[in-house]
């Protein structure tokens, strides 16, 4: 008879005593004792969140109460070389999207993420000074197997990290999914169609896209299931003379729509932050994003491109017999409900129902309570 169930993150290598009990006449009586060793933190098939204060090893950092939403604790990096690390087990090599939840007392964030000492990405970002929290995304390539992930400060002071999240990303040469973030450090293919050049003059990281004449960089992003689409990027237009143009624009499936057009050079780097696009960018499998110049021999640069949106909310209710799901309709879509009984080994291989048509307003489905109490569900567009 299980009364309470509690999950905690415990550092790898910790020795625990496990006592199994059973109620007898209202009194729990121990029936077995076993010592166990906690293994390295596994990655699940979905996003994996690593709380900053629950690291396995550290140098120089300080854990403090967090002012971020949800409270808890955060870690402060107060000097170059301060670091935290985690013993992890990566199930498969590949590209992952990493989101850093950061703030900074000094107004700058300078962090590096490494796997077994090999740098994966650097985060060099100007943000609002103080405990104003933001999530910054980067793409990284992880190697499979047991390893150590380390976040370290490369410069600055009073840099704050609440958590970072890793999600396996299926990249495509023609279409990628939200949330999307790329800084050209790994080149253009397979994410970007491009006639541009790679430049070492980057806003953050090591590379940016450099364009002249009529060069462009362009990518497709499936925004299905997301609304409130926002675009953030850094641009450098100091190399443009009067009459030359830097242009950012998005494609709605029929035509290109302007985000901004700059006709002469300004500062070295400026961040265009969280520009919210019209409703035509929502739930759009044909959405595309393009940066280009009309500049002759002049140059324009773009870096640190982020596209974000809000996931569709799903309402869940249940009683003794059934579980019901209700979610907003995407016109013309069809849905499938998938299930898994073990997220460690089974990435939603079971299909409860497919071909569910879009209804007016909201969609809903009710299913019987499963025999296995440890069942997980997700709703996807087909």
mmCIF file of C-alpha atoms in Angstrom:
data_model
loop_
_atom_site.group_PDB
_atom_site.id
_atom_site.type_symbol
_atom_site.label_atom_id
_atom_site.label_comp_id
_atom_site.label_asym_id
_atom_site.label_seq_id
_atom_site.Cartn_x
_atom_site.Cartn_y
_atom_site.Cartn_z
ATOM 1 C CA UNK A 1 0.000 0.000 0.000
ATOM 2 C CA UNK A 2 1.813 3.155 -1.201
ATOM 3 C CA UNK A 3 0.779 6.279 0.684
ATOM 4 C CA UNK A 4 3.260 8.884 -0.583
ATOM 5 C CA UNK A 5 5.650 9.014 -3.502
ATOM 6 C CA UNK A 6 8.434 11.578 -3.644
ATOM 7 C CA UNK A 7 11.134 12.106 -6.288
ATOM 8 C CA UNK A 8 14.437 13.868 -5.647
ATOM 9 C CA UNK A 9 17.567 14.404 -7.702
ATOM 10 C CA UNK A 10 20.477 12.736 -5.872
ATOM 11 C CA UNK A 11 24.159 13.072 -6.891
ATOM 12 C CA UNK A 12 25.601 10.076 -8.698
ATOM 13 C CA UNK A 13 27.616 7.741 -6.459
ATOM 14 C CA UNK A 14 25.503 8.410 -3.367
ATOM 15 C CA UNK A 15 24.899 5.305 -1.221
ATOM 16 C CA UNK A 16 21.351 4.961 0.049
ATOM 17 C CA UNK A 17 19.598 2.536 2.381
ATOM 18 C CA UNK A 18 16.307 1.264 0.946
ATOM 19 C CA UNK A 19 13.815 -0.142 3.475
ATOM 20 C CA UNK A 20 10.697 -1.924 2.232
ATOM 21 C CA UNK A 21 7.740 -1.968 4.626
ATOM 22 C CA UNK A 22 4.194 -3.313 4.718
ATOM 23 C CA UNK A 23 1.355 -2.272 7.030
ATOM 24 C CA UNK A 24 0.405 -4.788 9.757
ATOM 25 C CA UNK A 25 -2.483 -3.844 12.017
ATOM 26 C CA UNK A 26 -1.899 -0.253 11.119
ATOM 27 C CA UNK A 27 1.842 -0.361 11.887
ATOM 28 C CA UNK A 28 4.528 -0.445 9.161
ATOM 29 C CA UNK A 29 6.819 -3.413 9.683
ATOM 30 C CA UNK A 30 10.139 -3.596 7.852
ATOM 31 C CA UNK A 31 10.515 -6.639 5.608
ATOM 32 C CA UNK A 32 13.788 -5.888 3.911
ATOM 33 C CA UNK A 33 16.806 -3.591 3.875
ATOM 34 C CA UNK A 34 19.100 -3.083 0.890
ATOM 35 C CA UNK A 35 21.981 -0.709 0.144
ATOM 36 C CA UNK A 36 21.942 0.782 -3.344
ATOM 37 C CA UNK A 37 24.252 3.125 -5.264
ATOM 38 C CA UNK A 38 22.676 5.941 -7.300
ATOM 39 C CA UNK A 39 23.846 5.785 -10.914
ATOM 40 C CA UNK A 40 24.460 8.741 -13.227
ATOM 41 C CA UNK A 41 21.435 10.886 -13.997
ATOM 42 C CA UNK A 42 19.707 9.407 -17.069
ATOM 43 C CA UNK A 43 18.225 11.450 -19.891
ATOM 44 C CA UNK A 44 14.571 10.782 -20.595
ATOM 45 C CA UNK A 45 13.125 10.735 -24.102
ATOM 46 C CA UNK A 46 11.659 14.193 -23.532
ATOM 47 C CA UNK A 47 13.257 17.395 -22.231
ATOM 48 C CA UNK A 48 15.680 16.899 -19.329
ATOM 49 C CA UNK A 49 15.976 19.755 -16.822
ATOM 50 C CA UNK A 50 19.143 19.961 -14.718
ATOM 51 C CA UNK A 51 18.683 22.227 -11.710
ATOM 52 C CA UNK A 52 21.781 24.364 -11.138
ATOM 53 C CA UNK A 53 21.951 23.797 -7.377
ATOM 54 C CA UNK A 54 21.695 19.985 -7.739
ATOM 55 C CA UNK A 55 25.089 19.601 -9.421
ATOM 56 C CA UNK A 56 27.418 16.684 -8.666
ATOM 57 C CA UNK A 57 30.630 18.754 -8.470
ATOM 58 C CA UNK A 58 31.451 22.462 -8.230
ATOM 59 C CA UNK A 59 34.259 25.008 -8.049
ATOM 60 C CA UNK A 60 33.744 28.466 -6.572
ATOM 61 C CA UNK A 61 29.989 28.824 -7.081
ATOM 62 C CA UNK A 62 27.441 29.748 -4.403
ATOM 63 C CA UNK A 63 23.865 28.458 -4.101
ATOM 64 C CA UNK A 64 21.313 31.134 -3.188
ATOM 65 C CA UNK A 65 17.509 31.472 -2.997
ATOM 66 C CA UNK A 66 16.134 32.118 -6.495
ATOM 67 C CA UNK A 67 13.846 34.999 -7.429
ATOM 68 C CA UNK A 68 12.801 33.181 -10.614
ATOM 69 C CA UNK A 69 9.270 31.880 -11.081
ATOM 70 C CA UNK A 70 8.813 28.781 -8.920
ATOM 71 C CA UNK A 71 11.377 29.845 -6.307
ATOM 72 C CA UNK A 72 13.876 27.194 -5.218
ATOM 73 C CA UNK A 73 17.584 27.864 -5.476
ATOM 74 C CA UNK A 74 19.974 29.209 -8.089
ATOM 75 C CA UNK A 75 23.736 29.172 -8.538
ATOM 76 C CA UNK A 76 25.872 32.331 -8.715
ATOM 77 C CA UNK A 77 29.098 32.376 -10.763
ATOM 78 C CA UNK A 78 31.135 35.217 -9.272
ATOM 79 C CA UNK A 79 34.513 34.743 -10.973
ATOM 80 C CA UNK A 80 36.085 33.375 -14.137
ATOM 81 C CA UNK A 81 36.606 29.626 -13.725
ATOM 82 C CA UNK A 82 33.663 29.033 -11.382
ATOM 83 C CA UNK A 83 31.889 25.881 -12.537
ATOM 84 C CA UNK A 84 29.297 23.214 -11.836
ATOM 85 C CA UNK A 85 29.200 19.724 -13.349
ATOM 86 C CA UNK A 86 26.861 16.758 -13.642
ATOM 87 C CA UNK A 87 27.459 13.044 -14.161
ATOM 88 C CA UNK A 88 25.010 12.042 -16.896
ATOM 89 C CA UNK A 89 24.221 9.215 -19.280
ATOM 90 C CA UNK A 90 23.359 10.372 -22.808
ATOM 91 C CA UNK A 91 21.287 7.647 -24.533
ATOM 92 C CA UNK A 92 22.113 8.647 -28.118
ATOM 93 C CA UNK A 93 24.628 10.878 -29.865
ATOM 94 C CA UNK A 94 23.095 13.740 -31.805
ATOM 95 C CA UNK A 95 21.993 17.343 -31.847
ATOM 96 C CA UNK A 96 20.302 18.733 -28.747
ATOM 97 C CA UNK A 97 18.640 22.045 -28.014
ATOM 98 C CA UNK A 98 19.871 23.492 -24.714
ATOM 99 C CA UNK A 99 18.023 26.275 -22.933
ATOM 100 C CA UNK A 100 19.820 28.206 -20.179
ATOM 101 C CA UNK A 101 17.657 29.958 -17.568
ATOM 102 C CA UNK A 102 19.871 32.913 -16.670
ATOM 103 C CA UNK A 103 20.036 36.338 -15.057
ATOM 104 C CA UNK A 104 22.968 38.671 -14.355
ATOM 105 C CA UNK A 105 23.746 41.309 -11.785
ATOM 106 C CA UNK A 106 26.229 42.896 -14.198
ATOM 107 C CA UNK A 107 24.084 42.735 -17.345
ATOM 108 C CA UNK A 108 26.188 40.142 -19.168
ATOM 109 C CA UNK A 109 26.234 36.333 -19.266
ATOM 110 C CA UNK A 110 29.453 34.556 -20.251
ATOM 111 C CA UNK A 111 29.105 30.783 -19.770
ATOM 112 C CA UNK A 112 30.488 27.701 -21.494
ATOM 113 C CA UNK A 113 28.962 24.214 -21.639
ATOM 114 C CA UNK A 114 31.400 21.309 -22.089
ATOM 115 C CA UNK A 115 31.167 17.516 -22.243
ATOM 116 C CA UNK A 116 34.143 15.688 -20.723
ATOM 117 C CA UNK A 117 36.212 18.854 -21.113
ATOM 118 C CA UNK A 118 35.310 19.436 -24.776
ATOM 119 C CA UNK A 119 33.483 22.774 -25.265
ATOM 120 C CA UNK A 120 30.024 22.372 -26.794
ATOM 121 C CA UNK A 121 28.860 25.992 -26.910
ATOM 122 C CA UNK A 122 29.529 29.396 -25.389
ATOM 123 C CA UNK A 123 26.922 31.832 -24.158
ATOM 124 C CA UNK A 124 27.970 35.484 -24.463
ATOM 125 C CA UNK A 125 24.846 37.561 -24.071
ATOM 126 C CA UNK A 126 23.969 41.065 -22.904
ATOM 127 C CA UNK A 127 20.770 41.012 -20.836
ATOM 128 C CA UNK A 128 19.000 43.362 -18.431
ATOM 129 C CA UNK A 129 21.026 43.805 -15.243
ATOM 130 C CA UNK A 130 19.525 42.435 -12.053
ATOM 131 C CA UNK A 131 17.483 39.314 -11.436
ATOM 132 C CA UNK A 132 15.503 39.604 -14.673
ATOM 133 C CA UNK A 133 15.263 35.996 -15.819
ATOM 134 C CA UNK A 134 15.385 34.900 -19.441
ATOM 135 C CA UNK A 135 15.900 31.607 -21.279
ATOM 136 C CA UNK A 136 18.623 31.577 -23.945
ATOM 137 C CA UNK A 137 18.762 28.696 -26.447
ATOM 138 C CA UNK A 138 21.719 27.110 -28.230
ATOM 139 C CA UNK A 139 22.203 24.010 -30.407
ATOM 140 C CA UNK A 140 24.845 21.475 -29.309
ATOM 141 C CA UNK A 141 26.128 18.045 -30.373
ATOM 142 C CA UNK A 142 26.334 15.481 -27.548
ATOM 143 C CA UNK A 143 28.236 12.186 -27.533
ATOM 144 C CA UNK A 144 26.470 9.059 -26.258
ATOM 145 C CA UNK A 145 27.282 7.293 -22.987
ATOM 146 C CA UNK A 146 28.295 8.175 -19.452
ATOM 147 C CA UNK A 147 30.011 11.553 -19.291
ATOM 148 C CA UNK A 148 30.324 14.799 -17.370
ATOM 149 C CA UNK A 149 28.587 18.027 -18.416
ATOM 150 C CA UNK A 150 30.194 21.204 -17.075
ATOM 151 C CA UNK A 151 28.906 24.782 -17.038
ATOM 152 C CA UNK A 152 31.665 27.294 -16.349
ATOM 153 C CA UNK A 153 32.073 31.069 -16.261
ATOM 154 C CA UNK A 154 34.421 32.403 -18.958
ATOM 155 C CA UNK A 155 34.240 36.064 -17.863
ATOM 156 C CA UNK A 156 32.175 38.523 -15.853
ATOM 157 C CA UNK A 157 30.729 38.333 -12.388
ATOM 158 C CA UNK A 158 27.387 37.807 -10.610
ATOM 159 C CA UNK A 159 26.078 35.501 -13.322
ATOM 160 C CA UNK A 160 23.024 33.533 -12.176
ATOM 161 C CA UNK A 161 21.827 30.138 -13.434
ATOM 162 C CA UNK A 162 18.562 28.586 -12.266
ATOM 163 C CA UNK A 163 18.526 25.527 -14.548
ATOM 164 C CA UNK A 164 19.315 24.334 -18.017
ATOM 165 C CA UNK A 165 17.230 22.032 -20.194
ATOM 166 C CA UNK A 166 18.328 19.598 -22.919
ATOM 167 C CA UNK A 167 16.012 18.304 -25.642
ATOM 168 C CA UNK A 168 16.951 15.938 -28.460
ATOM 169 C CA UNK A 169 16.459 17.745 -31.777
ATOM 170 C CA UNK A 170 15.616 16.130 -35.109
ATOM 171 C CA UNK A 171 17.278 18.429 -37.637
ATOM 172 C CA UNK A 172 16.214 18.651 -41.257
ATOM 173 C CA UNK A 173 17.655 20.437 -44.252
ATOM 174 C CA UNK A 174 14.254 21.910 -45.055
ATOM 175 C CA UNK A 175 12.292 22.017 -41.795
ATOM 176 C CA UNK A 176 13.064 22.222 -38.075
ATOM 177 C CA UNK A 177 10.748 22.449 -35.060
ATOM 178 C CA UNK A 178 10.167 24.940 -32.249
ATOM 179 C CA UNK A 179 11.765 26.085 -30.117
ATOM 180 C CA UNK A 180 14.488 26.970 -32.618
ATOM 181 C CA UNK A 181 17.882 28.514 -31.875
ATOM 182 C CA UNK A 182 21.041 28.675 -33.959
ATOM 183 C CA UNK A 183 24.145 30.841 -34.068
ATOM 184 C CA UNK A 184 25.898 29.425 -37.176
ATOM 185 C CA UNK A 185 28.758 27.945 -35.123
ATOM 186 C CA UNK A 186 28.178 24.601 -36.871
ATOM 187 C CA UNK A 187 27.873 26.128 -40.329
ATOM 188 C CA UNK A 188 24.787 26.423 -42.525
ATOM 189 C CA UNK A 189 23.817 22.856 -43.535
ATOM 190 C CA UNK A 190 21.577 21.107 -42.775
ATOM 191 C CA UNK A 191 19.565 23.844 -41.060
ATOM 192 C CA UNK A 192 20.001 26.792 -43.419
ATOM 193 C CA UNK A 193 19.714 27.285 -47.165
ATOM 194 C CA UNK A 194 22.358 29.931 -47.824
ATOM 195 C CA UNK A 195 24.483 31.873 -50.281
ATOM 196 C CA UNK A 196 26.206 33.707 -47.401
ATOM 197 C CA UNK A 197 29.656 33.307 -45.852
ATOM 198 C CA UNK A 198 30.656 32.200 -42.350
ATOM 199 C CA UNK A 199 32.414 34.970 -40.437
ATOM 200 C CA UNK A 200 34.479 34.953 -37.252
ATOM 201 C CA UNK A 201 32.986 38.353 -36.364
ATOM 202 C CA UNK A 202 30.226 36.846 -34.210
ATOM 203 C CA UNK A 203 27.793 38.376 -31.736
ATOM 204 C CA UNK A 204 28.245 35.296 -29.540
ATOM 205 C CA UNK A 205 30.020 32.002 -30.081
ATOM 206 C CA UNK A 206 32.489 31.672 -32.933
ATOM 207 C CA UNK A 207 30.582 32.303 -36.184
ATOM 208 C CA UNK A 208 27.969 34.521 -37.787
ATOM 209 C CA UNK A 209 26.442 34.730 -41.273
ATOM 210 C CA UNK A 210 28.073 37.403 -43.444
ATOM 211 C CA UNK A 211 26.172 38.645 -46.512
ATOM 212 C CA UNK A 212 26.819 41.011 -49.401
ATOM 213 C CA UNK A 213 25.387 41.608 -52.890
ATOM 214 C CA UNK A 214 22.075 39.690 -52.717
ATOM 215 C CA UNK A 215 23.160 36.932 -50.273
ATOM 216 C CA UNK A 216 20.648 35.310 -47.930
ATOM 217 C CA UNK A 217 20.199 32.673 -45.220
ATOM 218 C CA UNK A 218 16.830 30.915 -44.969
ATOM 219 C CA UNK A 219 15.275 28.076 -42.971
ATOM 220 C CA UNK A 220 11.881 26.407 -42.576
ATOM 221 C CA UNK A 221 10.378 26.046 -39.102
ATOM 222 C CA UNK A 222 7.225 24.044 -38.424
ATOM 223 C CA UNK A 223 5.166 26.165 -36.008
ATOM 224 C CA UNK A 224 2.290 23.673 -35.820
ATOM 225 C CA UNK A 225 1.022 23.517 -32.249
ATOM 226 C CA UNK A 226 2.487 26.908 -31.353
ATOM 227 C CA UNK A 227 1.035 30.403 -31.232
ATOM 228 C CA UNK A 228 2.403 33.850 -30.384
ATOM 229 C CA UNK A 229 5.458 33.261 -32.612
ATOM 230 C CA UNK A 230 8.373 35.541 -31.673
ATOM 231 C CA UNK A 231 11.686 36.115 -33.456
ATOM 232 C CA UNK A 232 14.932 37.293 -31.838
ATOM 233 C CA UNK A 233 18.261 37.832 -33.606
ATOM 234 C CA UNK A 234 21.448 39.902 -33.522
ATOM 235 C CA UNK A 235 22.414 41.972 -36.556
ATOM 236 C CA UNK A 236 25.469 43.999 -37.507
ATOM 237 C CA UNK A 237 24.826 46.671 -40.125
ATOM 238 C CA UNK A 238 27.860 48.861 -39.589
ATOM 239 C CA UNK A 239 29.287 47.667 -42.919
ATOM 240 C CA UNK A 240 26.347 48.983 -44.952
ATOM 241 C CA UNK A 241 26.560 52.342 -46.676
ATOM 242 C CA UNK A 242 23.599 54.577 -47.491
ATOM 243 C CA UNK A 243 21.307 52.912 -50.018
ATOM 244 C CA UNK A 244 22.231 49.363 -48.979
ATOM 245 C CA UNK A 245 19.678 47.276 -47.094
ATOM 246 C CA UNK A 246 19.528 44.543 -44.451
ATOM 247 C CA UNK A 247 16.158 42.753 -44.575
ATOM 248 C CA UNK A 248 14.532 40.182 -42.281
ATOM 249 C CA UNK A 249 11.270 38.548 -43.338
ATOM 250 C CA UNK A 250 9.003 35.538 -42.819
ATOM 251 C CA UNK A 251 7.010 33.350 -45.215
ATOM 252 C CA UNK A 252 3.373 32.420 -44.492
ATOM 253 C CA UNK A 253 3.069 29.711 -47.155
ATOM 254 C CA UNK A 254 2.036 32.154 -49.889
ATOM 255 C CA UNK A 255 4.103 35.321 -49.626
ATOM 256 C CA UNK A 256 7.046 36.908 -47.818
ATOM 257 C CA UNK A 257 6.317 39.448 -45.074
ATOM 258 C CA UNK A 258 8.758 42.048 -43.748
ATOM 259 C CA UNK A 259 10.002 42.016 -40.166
ATOM 260 C CA UNK A 260 12.373 44.951 -40.660
ATOM 261 C CA UNK A 261 14.376 46.649 -43.381
ATOM 262 C CA UNK A 262 17.393 48.855 -42.599
ATOM 263 C CA UNK A 263 18.737 51.089 -45.357
ATOM 264 C CA UNK A 264 22.083 52.175 -43.896
ATOM 265 C CA UNK A 265 24.676 51.169 -41.332
ATOM 266 C CA UNK A 266 24.199 51.706 -37.602
ATOM 267 C CA UNK A 267 25.940 50.098 -34.621
ATOM 268 C CA UNK A 268 28.292 47.105 -34.719
ATOM 269 C CA UNK A 269 25.840 44.666 -33.096
ATOM 270 C CA UNK A 270 22.223 45.225 -32.102
ATOM 271 C CA UNK A 271 19.748 42.660 -30.779
ATOM 272 C CA UNK A 272 16.260 42.647 -32.250
ATOM 273 C CA UNK A 273 14.437 41.035 -29.342
ATOM 274 C CA UNK A 274 11.211 38.999 -29.339
ATOM 275 C CA UNK A 275 9.419 40.544 -32.306
ATOM 276 C CA UNK A 276 5.914 39.022 -32.218
ATOM 277 C CA UNK A 277 4.672 38.016 -35.660
ATOM 278 C CA UNK A 278 1.048 38.176 -36.901
ATOM 279 C CA UNK A 279 -1.353 35.260 -36.446
ATOM 280 C CA UNK A 280 -0.448 33.888 -39.883
ATOM 281 C CA UNK A 281 2.812 32.610 -38.394
ATOM 282 C CA UNK A 282 0.939 30.461 -35.843
ATOM 283 C CA UNK A 283 0.321 26.725 -36.467
ATOM 284 C CA UNK A 284 1.992 26.994 -39.864
ATOM 285 C CA UNK A 285 3.950 24.002 -41.251
ATOM 286 C CA UNK A 286 5.140 26.184 -44.166
ATOM 287 C CA UNK A 287 6.608 28.969 -42.022
ATOM 288 C CA UNK A 288 10.033 30.122 -43.189
ATOM 289 C CA UNK A 289 12.478 32.748 -41.925
ATOM 290 C CA UNK A 290 14.951 34.614 -44.118
ATOM 291 C CA UNK A 291 17.681 37.223 -43.670
ATOM 292 C CA UNK A 292 19.147 38.920 -46.749
ATOM 293 C CA UNK A 293 20.923 42.015 -47.986
ATOM 294 C CA UNK A 294 20.713 44.218 -51.046
ATOM 295 C CA UNK A 295 24.113 45.685 -50.556
ATOM 296 C CA UNK A 296 26.431 45.532 -53.544
ATOM 297 C CA UNK A 297 29.925 45.148 -52.127
ATOM 298 C CA UNK A 298 28.853 46.201 -48.595
ATOM 299 C CA UNK A 299 28.336 43.656 -45.816
ATOM 300 C CA UNK A 300 25.654 42.822 -43.258
ATOM 301 C CA UNK A 301 25.775 40.131 -40.555
ATOM 302 C CA UNK A 302 23.233 38.080 -38.602
ATOM 303 C CA UNK A 303 23.747 35.793 -35.571
ATOM 304 C CA UNK A 304 21.973 34.177 -32.590
ATOM 305 C CA UNK A 305 18.617 33.513 -34.242
ATOM 306 C CA UNK A 306 15.815 32.330 -31.923
ATOM 307 C CA UNK A 307 12.199 31.519 -32.824
ATOM 308 C CA UNK A 308 9.791 30.784 -29.976
ATOM 309 C CA UNK A 309 6.097 30.099 -29.512
ATOM 310 C CA UNK A 310 3.569 29.017 -26.905
ATOM 311 C CA UNK A 311 2.599 25.334 -26.873
ATOM 312 C CA UNK A 312 -1.040 24.402 -27.222
ATOM 313 C CA UNK A 313 -2.531 23.956 -23.737
ATOM 314 C CA UNK A 314 -4.111 20.570 -23.043
ATOM 315 C CA UNK A 315 -6.755 20.214 -20.318
ATOM 316 C CA UNK A 316 -6.841 16.833 -18.578
ATOM 317 C CA UNK A 317 -9.607 15.429 -16.363
ATOM 318 C CA UNK A 318 -10.242 11.949 -15.011
ATOM 319 C CA UNK A 319 -12.582 9.892 -12.901
ATOM 320 C CA UNK A 320 -12.628 6.237 -11.844
ATOM 321 C CA UNK A 321 -13.360 5.024 -15.378
ATOM 322 C CA UNK A 322 -11.750 7.338 -17.920
ATOM 323 C CA UNK A 323 -9.241 10.091 -18.716
ATOM 324 C CA UNK A 324 -10.329 12.949 -20.967
ATOM 325 C CA UNK A 325 -8.114 15.344 -22.934
ATOM 326 C CA UNK A 326 -9.239 18.651 -24.454
ATOM 327 C CA UNK A 327 -7.131 21.000 -26.574
ATOM 328 C CA UNK A 328 -7.583 23.959 -28.986
ATOM 329 C CA UNK A 329 -8.260 23.187 -32.620
ATOM 330 C CA UNK A 330 -5.790 23.826 -35.436
ATOM 331 C CA UNK A 331 -7.869 24.199 -38.631
ATOM 332 C CA UNK A 332 -7.310 21.315 -41.037
ATOM 333 C CA UNK A 333 -5.177 19.252 -38.654
ATOM 334 C CA UNK A 334 -5.600 15.633 -37.612
ATOM 335 C CA UNK A 335 -4.350 14.283 -34.296
ATOM 336 C CA UNK A 336 -3.092 11.110 -32.671
ATOM 337 C CA UNK A 337 -2.950 10.138 -29.002
ATOM 338 C CA UNK A 338 0.155 8.110 -28.124
ATOM 339 C CA UNK A 339 1.145 6.378 -24.915
ATOM 340 C CA UNK A 340 4.174 4.958 -23.135
ATOM 341 C CA UNK A 341 4.559 2.949 -19.948
ATOM 342 C CA UNK A 342 8.284 3.599 -19.555
ATOM 343 C CA UNK A 343 9.824 6.858 -20.770
ATOM 344 C CA UNK A 344 13.315 5.422 -20.217
ATOM 345 C CA UNK A 345 12.934 2.681 -22.826
ATOM 346 C CA UNK A 346 9.805 3.471 -24.841
ATOM 347 C CA UNK A 347 9.431 6.781 -26.663
ATOM 348 C CA UNK A 348 5.635 6.702 -27.091
ATOM 349 C CA UNK A 349 5.504 3.684 -29.392
ATOM 350 C CA UNK A 350 1.873 2.901 -28.541
ATOM 351 C CA UNK A 351 -0.973 4.614 -30.431
ATOM 352 C CA UNK A 352 -4.272 4.881 -28.561
ATOM 353 C CA UNK A 353 -6.129 6.538 -31.423
ATOM 354 C CA UNK A 354 -5.134 8.252 -34.667
ATOM 355 C CA UNK A 355 -6.832 10.200 -37.443
ATOM 356 C CA UNK A 356 -8.759 12.394 -34.990
ATOM 357 C CA UNK A 357 -10.190 15.242 -37.127
ATOM 358 C CA UNK A 358 -10.059 18.896 -36.142
ATOM 359 C CA UNK A 359 -13.330 20.082 -34.652
ATOM 360 C CA UNK A 360 -14.747 23.564 -34.222
ATOM 361 C CA UNK A 361 -13.212 25.409 -31.262
ATOM 362 C CA UNK A 362 -11.707 22.544 -29.295
ATOM 363 C CA UNK A 363 -10.941 18.845 -29.753
ATOM 364 C CA UNK A 364 -11.464 16.227 -27.082
ATOM 365 C CA UNK A 365 -11.114 12.508 -26.509
ATOM 366 C CA UNK A 366 -11.821 10.194 -23.568
ATOM 367 C CA UNK A 367 -10.035 6.882 -23.004
ATOM 368 C CA UNK A 368 -10.429 4.131 -20.442
ATOM 369 C CA UNK A 369 -8.196 4.130 -17.384
ATOM 370 C CA UNK A 370 -5.237 1.881 -18.326
ATOM 371 C CA UNK A 371 -4.387 -1.292 -16.463
ATOM 372 C CA UNK A 372 -0.828 -0.019 -15.957
ATOM 373 C CA UNK A 373 -0.931 2.953 -13.561
ATOM 374 C CA UNK A 374 2.428 4.262 -14.846
ATOM 375 C CA UNK A 375 1.101 5.361 -18.244
ATOM 376 C CA UNK A 376 2.171 8.557 -20.041
ATOM 377 C CA UNK A 377 0.274 10.203 -22.907
ATOM 378 C CA UNK A 378 0.956 12.818 -25.533
ATOM 379 C CA UNK A 379 -1.120 14.402 -28.323
ATOM 380 C CA UNK A 380 0.558 15.089 -31.663
ATOM 381 C CA UNK A 381 -0.475 16.398 -35.059
ATOM 382 C CA UNK A 382 -0.205 13.852 -37.881
#
